[in-house]
CSV table of C-alpha atoms in Angstrom, one decimal:
chain,number,residue,atom,x,y,z
A,12,MET,CA,7.6,22.8,9.8
A,13,SER,CA,11.0,21.7,8.6
A,14,LYS,CA,12.1,18.1,7.9
A,15,VAL,CA,12.0,15.8,10.9
A,16,PRO,CA,15.6,14.6,11.2
A,17,GLY,CA,16.6,11.0,11.7
A,18,ASN,CA,17.8,10.0,15.1
A,19,TYR,CA,20.8,8.1,13.9
A,20,GLN,CA,24.1,9.8,14.6
A,21,ASP,CA,27.5,8.3,14.5
A,22,PRO,CA,30.2,11.0,14.2
A,23,GLY,CA,32.9,10.0,11.7
A,24,LYS,CA,31.0,7.1,10.3
A,25,SER,CA,28.5,7.0,7.4
A,26,ARG,CA,25.7,4.5,7.4
A,27,ASP,CA,27.4,2.6,4.5
A,28,SER,CA,30.5,2.0,6.6
A,29,LEU,CA,28.5,0.1,9.3
A,30,PRO,CA,28.5,-3.7,9.3
A,31,PHE,CA,25.5,-5.5,7.9
A,32,TYR,CA,23.8,-6.2,11.2
A,33,LYS,CA,23.9,-2.6,12.3
A,34,ARG,CA,22.8,-0.8,9.2
A,35,THR,CA,19.8,-3.0,8.3
A,36,PHE,CA,17.4,-1.4,10.8
A,37,THR,CA,18.9,2.1,11.4
A,38,SER,CA,15.7,3.9,10.4
A,39,PHE,CA,13.9,2.5,13.4
A,40,LYS,CA,16.1,4.7,15.7
A,41,ASN,CA,13.9,7.6,14.4
A,42,PRO,CA,10.8,7.9,16.6
A,43,VAL,CA,8.7,9.6,13.9
A,44,TYR,CA,9.5,6.8,11.5
A,45,ARG,CA,8.4,4.2,14.1
A,46,LEU,CA,5.0,6.0,14.3
A,47,TYR,CA,4.8,6.1,10.5
A,48,TYR,CA,5.7,2.4,10.4
A,49,GLY,CA,3.0,1.5,12.9
A,50,ALA,CA,0.4,3.3,10.8
A,51,MET,CA,1.6,1.6,7.7
A,52,MET,CA,1.4,-1.8,9.3
A,53,GLY,CA,-2.2,-1.2,10.3
A,54,GLN,CA,-3.2,0.1,6.9
A,55,MET,CA,-1.4,-2.6,4.8
A,56,GLY,CA,-2.5,-5.4,7.1
A,57,ALA,CA,-6.1,-4.4,6.5
A,58,MET,CA,-5.4,-4.0,2.7
A,59,ASN,CA,-3.9,-7.4,2.4
A,60,MET,CA,-6.8,-9.0,4.2
A,61,GLN,CA,-9.1,-7.1,1.9
A,62,LEU,CA,-7.3,-8.2,-1.2
A,63,MET,CA,-8.0,-11.8,-0.3
A,64,ALA,CA,-11.5,-11.5,1.3
A,65,ARG,CA,-13.1,-9.2,-1.3
A,66,SER,CA,-12.1,-11.2,-4.4
A,67,LEU,CA,-13.1,-14.5,-2.8
A,68,LEU,CA,-16.4,-13.0,-1.6
A,69,VAL,CA,-17.2,-11.6,-5.0
A,70,TYR,CA,-16.6,-15.0,-6.7
A,71,ARG,CA,-18.6,-16.9,-4.2
A,72,LEU,CA,-21.5,-14.5,-4.5
A,73,THR,CA,-21.6,-14.5,-8.3
A,74,GLY,CA,-19.6,-17.4,-9.6
A,75,SER,CA,-18.6,-15.0,-12.4
A,76,ALA,CA,-15.0,-14.4,-13.4
A,77,ALA,CA,-16.2,-11.3,-15.4
A,78,ILE,CA,-17.7,-9.7,-12.3
A,79,LEU,CA,-14.6,-10.6,-10.3
A,80,GLY,CA,-12.5,-8.7,-12.9
A,81,GLY,CA,-15.0,-5.8,-12.9
A,82,VAL,CA,-14.7,-5.3,-9.2
A,83,ALA,CA,-10.9,-5.2,-9.5
A,84,LEU,CA,-11.3,-2.7,-12.4
A,85,ALA,CA,-13.5,-0.5,-10.2
A,86,ASN,CA,-10.7,-0.4,-7.7
A,87,ALA,CA,-7.9,0.2,-10.1
A,88,LEU,CA,-9.4,3.0,-12.3
A,89,PRO,CA,-9.7,5.6,-9.5
A,90,MET,CA,-6.2,4.8,-8.4
A,91,LEU,CA,-4.9,5.3,-11.9
A,92,PHE,CA,-6.6,8.5,-12.7
A,93,LEU,CA,-6.7,10.2,-9.2
A,94,SER,CA,-3.0,9.6,-8.3
A,95,VAL,CA,-2.0,12.8,-10.1
A,96,PHE,CA,-4.5,14.7,-8.0
A,97,GLY,CA,-3.2,12.9,-5.0
A,98,GLY,CA,0.3,14.2,-5.8
A,99,SER,CA,-1.0,17.8,-6.0
A,100,LEU,CA,-2.9,17.3,-2.8
A,101,ALA,CA,0.3,16.1,-1.1
A,102,ASP,CA,1.9,19.4,-2.0
A,103,ARG,CA,-0.9,21.5,-0.7
A,104,VAL,CA,-2.1,19.7,2.5
A,105,GLN,CA,-0.1,18.2,5.4
A,106,LYS,CA,0.6,14.6,4.3
A,107,LYS,CA,-0.2,13.3,7.7
A,108,LYS,CA,-3.7,14.8,7.5
A,109,VAL,CA,-4.3,13.2,4.0
A,110,MET,CA,-3.3,9.8,5.4
A,111,LEU,CA,-5.4,10.3,8.5
A,112,PHE,CA,-8.6,11.0,6.7
A,113,GLY,CA,-7.8,8.2,4.2
A,114,GLN,CA,-7.6,5.7,7.1
A,115,ILE,CA,-10.9,7.0,8.6
A,116,GLY,CA,-12.6,6.6,5.2
A,117,SER,CA,-11.2,3.1,4.8
A,118,ALA,CA,-12.5,2.1,8.2
A,119,ILE,CA,-16.0,3.4,7.4
A,120,ILE,CA,-16.0,1.4,4.1
A,121,ALA,CA,-14.9,-1.8,5.8
A,122,LEU,CA,-17.4,-1.4,8.6
A,123,THR,CA,-20.2,-0.8,6.1
A,124,VAL,CA,-19.4,-4.0,4.2
A,125,GLY,CA,-19.2,-6.0,7.5
A,126,LEU,CA,-22.6,-4.7,8.6
A,127,SER,CA,-24.1,-5.5,5.2
A,128,LEU,CA,-22.9,-9.1,5.6
A,129,SER,CA,-24.1,-9.4,9.2
A,130,LEU,CA,-27.5,-8.1,8.3
A,131,GLY,CA,-27.8,-10.5,5.4
A,132,TYR,CA,-28.3,-7.8,2.7
A,133,LEU,CA,-25.0,-8.8,1.1
A,134,SER,CA,-25.5,-12.5,0.4
A,135,ALA,CA,-25.9,-15.0,-2.4
A,136,GLU,CA,-29.6,-15.2,-1.6
A,137,ASN,CA,-30.0,-11.5,-2.3
A,138,GLU,CA,-29.2,-11.6,-6.0
A,139,GLY,CA,-27.4,-8.5,-7.3
A,140,SER,CA,-26.2,-7.4,-3.9
A,141,TRP,CA,-22.6,-7.6,-5.1
A,142,TRP,CA,-23.1,-4.0,-6.2
A,143,ILE,CA,-22.1,-3.1,-2.6
A,144,LEU,CA,-18.7,-4.6,-3.2
A,145,MET,CA,-18.4,-2.8,-6.5
A,146,VAL,CA,-19.1,0.5,-4.9
A,147,ALA,CA,-16.9,-0.2,-1.9
A,148,SER,CA,-14.1,-1.2,-4.3
A,149,ALA,CA,-14.4,2.1,-6.2
A,150,LEU,CA,-14.5,4.2,-3.1
A,151,GLN,CA,-11.4,2.4,-1.7
A,152,GLY,CA,-9.6,2.9,-5.0
A,153,THR,CA,-10.5,6.6,-4.8
A,154,ILE,CA,-9.1,6.9,-1.3
A,155,MET,CA,-5.9,5.0,-2.2
A,156,GLY,CA,-5.4,7.2,-5.3
A,157,LEU,CA,-5.6,10.4,-3.3
A,158,MET,CA,-3.7,9.1,-0.3
A,159,MET,CA,-0.8,7.0,-1.6
A,160,PRO,CA,1.3,9.9,-3.0
A,161,SER,CA,1.3,11.4,0.5
A,162,ARG,CA,2.2,8.1,2.1
A,163,GLN,CA,5.1,7.6,-0.3
A,164,ALA,CA,6.3,11.2,-0.3
A,165,ILE,CA,6.3,11.6,3.5
A,166,ILE,CA,9.2,9.2,4.1
A,167,PRO,CA,11.9,11.7,2.8
A,168,GLU,CA,10.5,14.3,5.2
A,169,ILE,CA,10.9,11.9,8.2
A,170,VAL,CA,14.3,10.4,7.7
A,171,SER,CA,17.7,11.8,6.6
A,172,ASP,CA,18.9,11.5,3.0
A,173,GLU,CA,21.4,8.8,4.1
A,174,GLU,CA,18.7,6.7,5.6
A,175,LEU,CA,16.2,7.1,2.8
A,176,MET,CA,16.9,3.8,0.9
A,177,ASN,CA,17.0,1.9,4.2
A,178,ALA,CA,13.6,3.5,5.3
A,179,VAL,CA,11.9,2.7,2.0
A,180,SER,CA,13.3,-0.9,2.1
A,181,LEU,CA,12.1,-1.5,5.6
A,182,ASN,CA,8.7,-0.1,4.6
A,183,THR,CA,8.6,-2.6,1.7
A,184,MET,CA,9.8,-5.4,4.1
A,185,GLY,CA,6.9,-4.7,6.5
A,186,MET,CA,4.4,-4.8,3.6
A,187,ASN,CA,5.7,-8.1,2.5
A,188,VAL,CA,5.6,-9.5,6.0
A,189,LEU,CA,1.9,-8.6,6.1
A,190,ARG,CA,1.6,-10.1,2.6
A,191,ILE,CA,2.7,-13.4,4.0
A,192,PHE,CA,0.5,-13.5,7.2
A,193,ALA,CA,-2.5,-11.2,6.7
A,194,PRO,CA,-4.1,-13.2,3.8
A,195,ALA,CA,-3.6,-16.4,5.6
A,196,ILE,CA,-5.2,-15.0,8.8
A,197,ALA,CA,-8.1,-13.8,6.7
A,198,GLY,CA,-8.5,-17.2,5.1
A,199,PHE,CA,-8.6,-19.1,8.4
A,200,THR,CA,-11.0,-16.4,9.8
A,201,ILE,CA,-13.4,-16.8,6.9
A,202,ASP,CA,-13.4,-20.6,7.3
A,203,ALA,CA,-14.1,-20.2,11.1
A,204,TRP,CA,-16.4,-17.2,11.3
A,205,ASP,CA,-17.3,-16.1,7.7
A,206,PHE,CA,-16.5,-13.0,5.8
A,207,GLN,CA,-18.0,-10.4,8.1
A,208,ALA,CA,-15.4,-11.2,10.8
A,209,VAL,CA,-12.6,-10.2,8.4
A,210,TYR,CA,-14.2,-6.9,7.7
A,211,TYR,CA,-14.6,-6.1,11.4
A,212,ILE,CA,-10.9,-6.9,11.9
A,213,MET,CA,-10.0,-4.7,9.0
A,214,THR,CA,-12.0,-1.9,10.5
A,215,CYS,CA,-10.0,-2.2,13.7
A,216,MET,CA,-6.7,-2.3,11.8
A,217,PHE,CA,-7.5,0.9,10.0
A,218,LEU,CA,-8.4,2.5,13.3
A,219,VAL,CA,-5.0,1.4,14.7
A,220,ALA,CA,-3.4,3.3,11.8
A,221,VAL,CA,-5.4,6.4,12.8
A,222,VAL,CA,-4.1,6.2,16.3
A,223,PHE,CA,-0.5,6.1,15.2
A,224,LEU,CA,-1.0,9.0,12.8
A,225,LEU,CA,-2.6,11.1,15.5
A,226,PHE,CA,0.7,10.9,17.4
A,227,MET,CA,2.9,11.8,14.4
A,228,PRO,CA,4.0,15.5,14.1
A,229,ASN,CA,3.5,17.5,10.9
A,230,THR,CA,6.4,17.2,8.5
A,231,GLY,CA,7.7,19.2,5.6
A,232,LYS,CA,6.2,22.3,4.3
A,233,ARG,CA,2.9,23.0,2.6
A,234,LYS,CA,2.9,24.5,-0.8
A,235,ILE,CA,0.9,27.7,-0.7
A,236,SER,CA,-0.3,28.1,-4.3
A,237,ARG,CA,-3.2,29.9,-5.9
A,238,ARG,CA,-2.6,28.2,-9.2
A,239,ASN,CA,-5.1,25.8,-10.7
A,240,THR,CA,-4.4,22.2,-9.8
A,241,LEU,CA,-5.0,21.0,-13.4
A,242,ILE,CA,-2.3,23.4,-14.6
A,243,GLU,CA,0.2,22.0,-12.1
A,244,ILE,CA,-0.7,18.5,-13.1
A,245,LYS,CA,-0.2,19.4,-16.7
A,246,GLU,CA,3.2,20.9,-15.9
A,247,GLY,CA,4.1,17.7,-14.0
A,248,LEU,CA,3.2,15.5,-16.9
A,249,GLN,CA,5.3,17.8,-19.2
A,250,TYR,CA,8.3,17.5,-16.9
A,251,VAL,CA,8.0,13.7,-16.9
A,252,LYS,CA,7.8,13.8,-20.7
A,253,LYS,CA,11.1,15.7,-20.9
A,254,GLU,CA,12.9,13.6,-18.4
A,255,LYS,CA,13.7,10.4,-20.3
A,256,ASN,CA,15.0,8.5,-17.2
A,257,ILE,CA,11.7,9.1,-15.3
A,258,ILE,CA,9.4,8.1,-18.2
A,259,LEU,CA,11.5,5.0,-18.8
A,260,ILE,CA,11.2,4.0,-15.1
A,261,LEU,CA,7.4,4.6,-15.2
A,262,LEU,CA,6.9,2.6,-18.4
A,263,TYR,CA,9.1,-0.2,-17.1
A,264,THR,CA,7.3,-0.4,-13.8
A,265,LEU,CA,3.9,-0.4,-15.7
A,266,MET,CA,5.1,-3.3,-17.9
A,267,VAL,CA,6.3,-5.3,-14.8
A,268,VAL,CA,2.9,-4.8,-13.0
A,269,ILE,CA,0.8,-5.7,-16.1
A,270,LEU,CA,2.9,-8.9,-16.6
A,271,SER,CA,3.2,-10.0,-13.0
A,272,MET,CA,0.1,-9.0,-11.0
A,273,PRO,CA,-3.0,-10.4,-12.8
A,274,TYR,CA,-2.5,-13.9,-11.4
A,275,MET,CA,-3.6,-12.6,-8.0
A,276,LEU,CA,-7.1,-11.8,-9.3
A,277,LEU,CA,-7.5,-15.4,-10.6
A,278,LEU,CA,-6.7,-17.1,-7.3
A,279,PRO,CA,-10.3,-17.4,-6.1
A,280,ILE,CA,-11.1,-19.5,-9.2
A,281,PHE,CA,-8.0,-21.7,-8.6
A,282,ALA,CA,-8.7,-22.0,-4.8
A,283,ASP,CA,-12.5,-22.9,-5.1
A,284,ASP,CA,-12.9,-24.6,-8.5
A,285,ILE,CA,-9.5,-26.2,-9.3
A,286,LEU,CA,-7.5,-26.8,-6.1
A,287,LYS,CA,-10.6,-26.9,-3.8
A,288,VAL,CA,-8.5,-25.6,-0.8
A,289,ALA,CA,-11.1,-23.3,0.8
A,290,ALA,CA,-10.4,-19.8,2.0
A,291,SER,CA,-7.5,-20.8,4.2
A,292,GLY,CA,-5.8,-22.4,1.2
A,293,MET,CA,-6.2,-19.3,-0.8
A,294,GLY,CA,-4.7,-17.2,2.0
A,295,ILE,CA,-1.7,-19.5,2.1
A,296,LEU,CA,-1.3,-19.2,-1.7
A,297,ILE,CA,-1.2,-15.4,-1.4
A,298,GLY,CA,1.1,-15.5,1.6
A,299,VAL,CA,3.7,-17.8,0.0
A,300,SER,CA,4.2,-15.2,-2.8
A,301,GLY,CA,5.5,-12.7,-0.1
A,302,ILE,CA,8.3,-14.9,1.2
A,303,GLY,CA,10.7,-14.2,-1.6
A,304,ALA,CA,9.7,-10.6,-1.5
A,305,ILE,CA,10.6,-10.2,2.2
A,306,VAL,CA,14.0,-11.8,1.6
A,307,GLY,CA,14.7,-9.3,-1.2
A,308,SER,CA,13.6,-6.4,1.0
A,309,VAL,CA,16.0,-7.4,3.8
A,310,VAL,CA,18.8,-7.7,1.4
A,311,LEU,CA,18.0,-4.4,-0.2
A,312,ALA,CA,17.8,-2.6,3.2
A,313,SER,CA,21.3,-3.9,4.0
A,314,LEU,CA,23.0,-2.9,0.8
A,315,PRO,CA,24.9,0.4,0.3
A,316,ASN,CA,23.1,3.1,-1.6
A,317,LYS,CA,24.6,2.2,-4.9
A,318,LYS,CA,23.5,0.9,-8.3
A,319,ARG,CA,19.7,1.3,-7.6
A,320,GLY,CA,18.9,1.3,-11.3
A,321,ILE,CA,20.5,-2.1,-11.9
A,322,LEU,CA,18.6,-3.5,-8.9
A,323,LEU,CA,15.3,-2.2,-10.3
A,324,LEU,CA,16.0,-3.7,-13.7
A,325,LEU,CA,17.1,-7.1,-12.5
A,326,SER,CA,14.4,-7.5,-9.9
A,327,GLY,CA,11.7,-6.6,-12.5
A,328,LEU,CA,13.1,-9.0,-15.0
A,329,VAL,CA,13.2,-11.8,-12.5
A,330,LEU,CA,9.6,-11.1,-11.4
C-alpha cells in the first residue's frame, strides 16, 4: 500500500506560511495520524506509569539500590541490542502489525505482574520474589526494542513530508503531557489502592492502544527480501559508519541520554529515604520534569522546518 497522505490541503500556501495558531496542530487533520496518536497515548501513558511504579516497587521490596539498577539494566539491554533487529523487522513486516503485537505482549506482562501482586506471590514477605519484576522488565525491554523502530518509522508513512516535523513534534508533546500526569496518577493510585491497581490500569491502557491500532490501515510497503537479516544489519552499520553526520548525531544523542537520564532511576531512593514524600510525591517529582519538555514540544511544532541541527544541539546542551 502506498503512503497514506495527510489531509491538510491549502492550495497556494505552504504550511510554513500559515500563522502560528494554524500550523501548530495541522497533523491532526489527518485521520490516520489521529488513530496513531490515540495508540501512542495509550502505550506511553502505560509506560510512564510503569516507569514510576516498577522502580518504586523494586526498591520497596528489596531496599537495594543495586537491585534497582539491575532491573533497569535488564530493561535497557534488550532495547539496546534488539533495536537493530527491530529496524529490520520494520522493513519486512507491516509496522502496524509489529506495534499491535507489541501492545498485546505488553498488556499480558502488566496483567501478570498485577495478578502476582494480588495473589501475594510478589511481596516483601516472599523473599526473592523480585525476580518477577526482573523478568518482566527484560521482556518489556525486548518488546520495546523490536517495536520502537516501527513506531518511529511509521510517521513518515502517515503524514506528508511538509507535515513530518509537526507530526513528530506533536508526538513528542503528547508523550510529555503523559510524562507530567501519568506518573502522578500512578503515585496517588499506589497510595490509595497499592501497586496492583496501577498494573491493572496499565493493562487497560495497552488494550486501548490495541483498539486504535486495529482501526489503522496498513501503510507503506513491505520489503520482500530473501537476504539474511544479519547481513542487512551489517550493511546498515557500515552505512552509518560512512555517514559522518548520522554517526555524530547518534553519538551526541547517546552522550545526552547518559548524562541526563540516570537521575530518574534514583528517584525512589530520594522519595522514600530522603524526602519521605510517598508514592504520590515521587509521581509529582517525575511529572514536574515534563513541564518544560511540553513547552519545548509546542514551540518546536510551531516553528518552520529550518535549522533542525542547531535546535538538536542547543536543546541537548541545555538538558
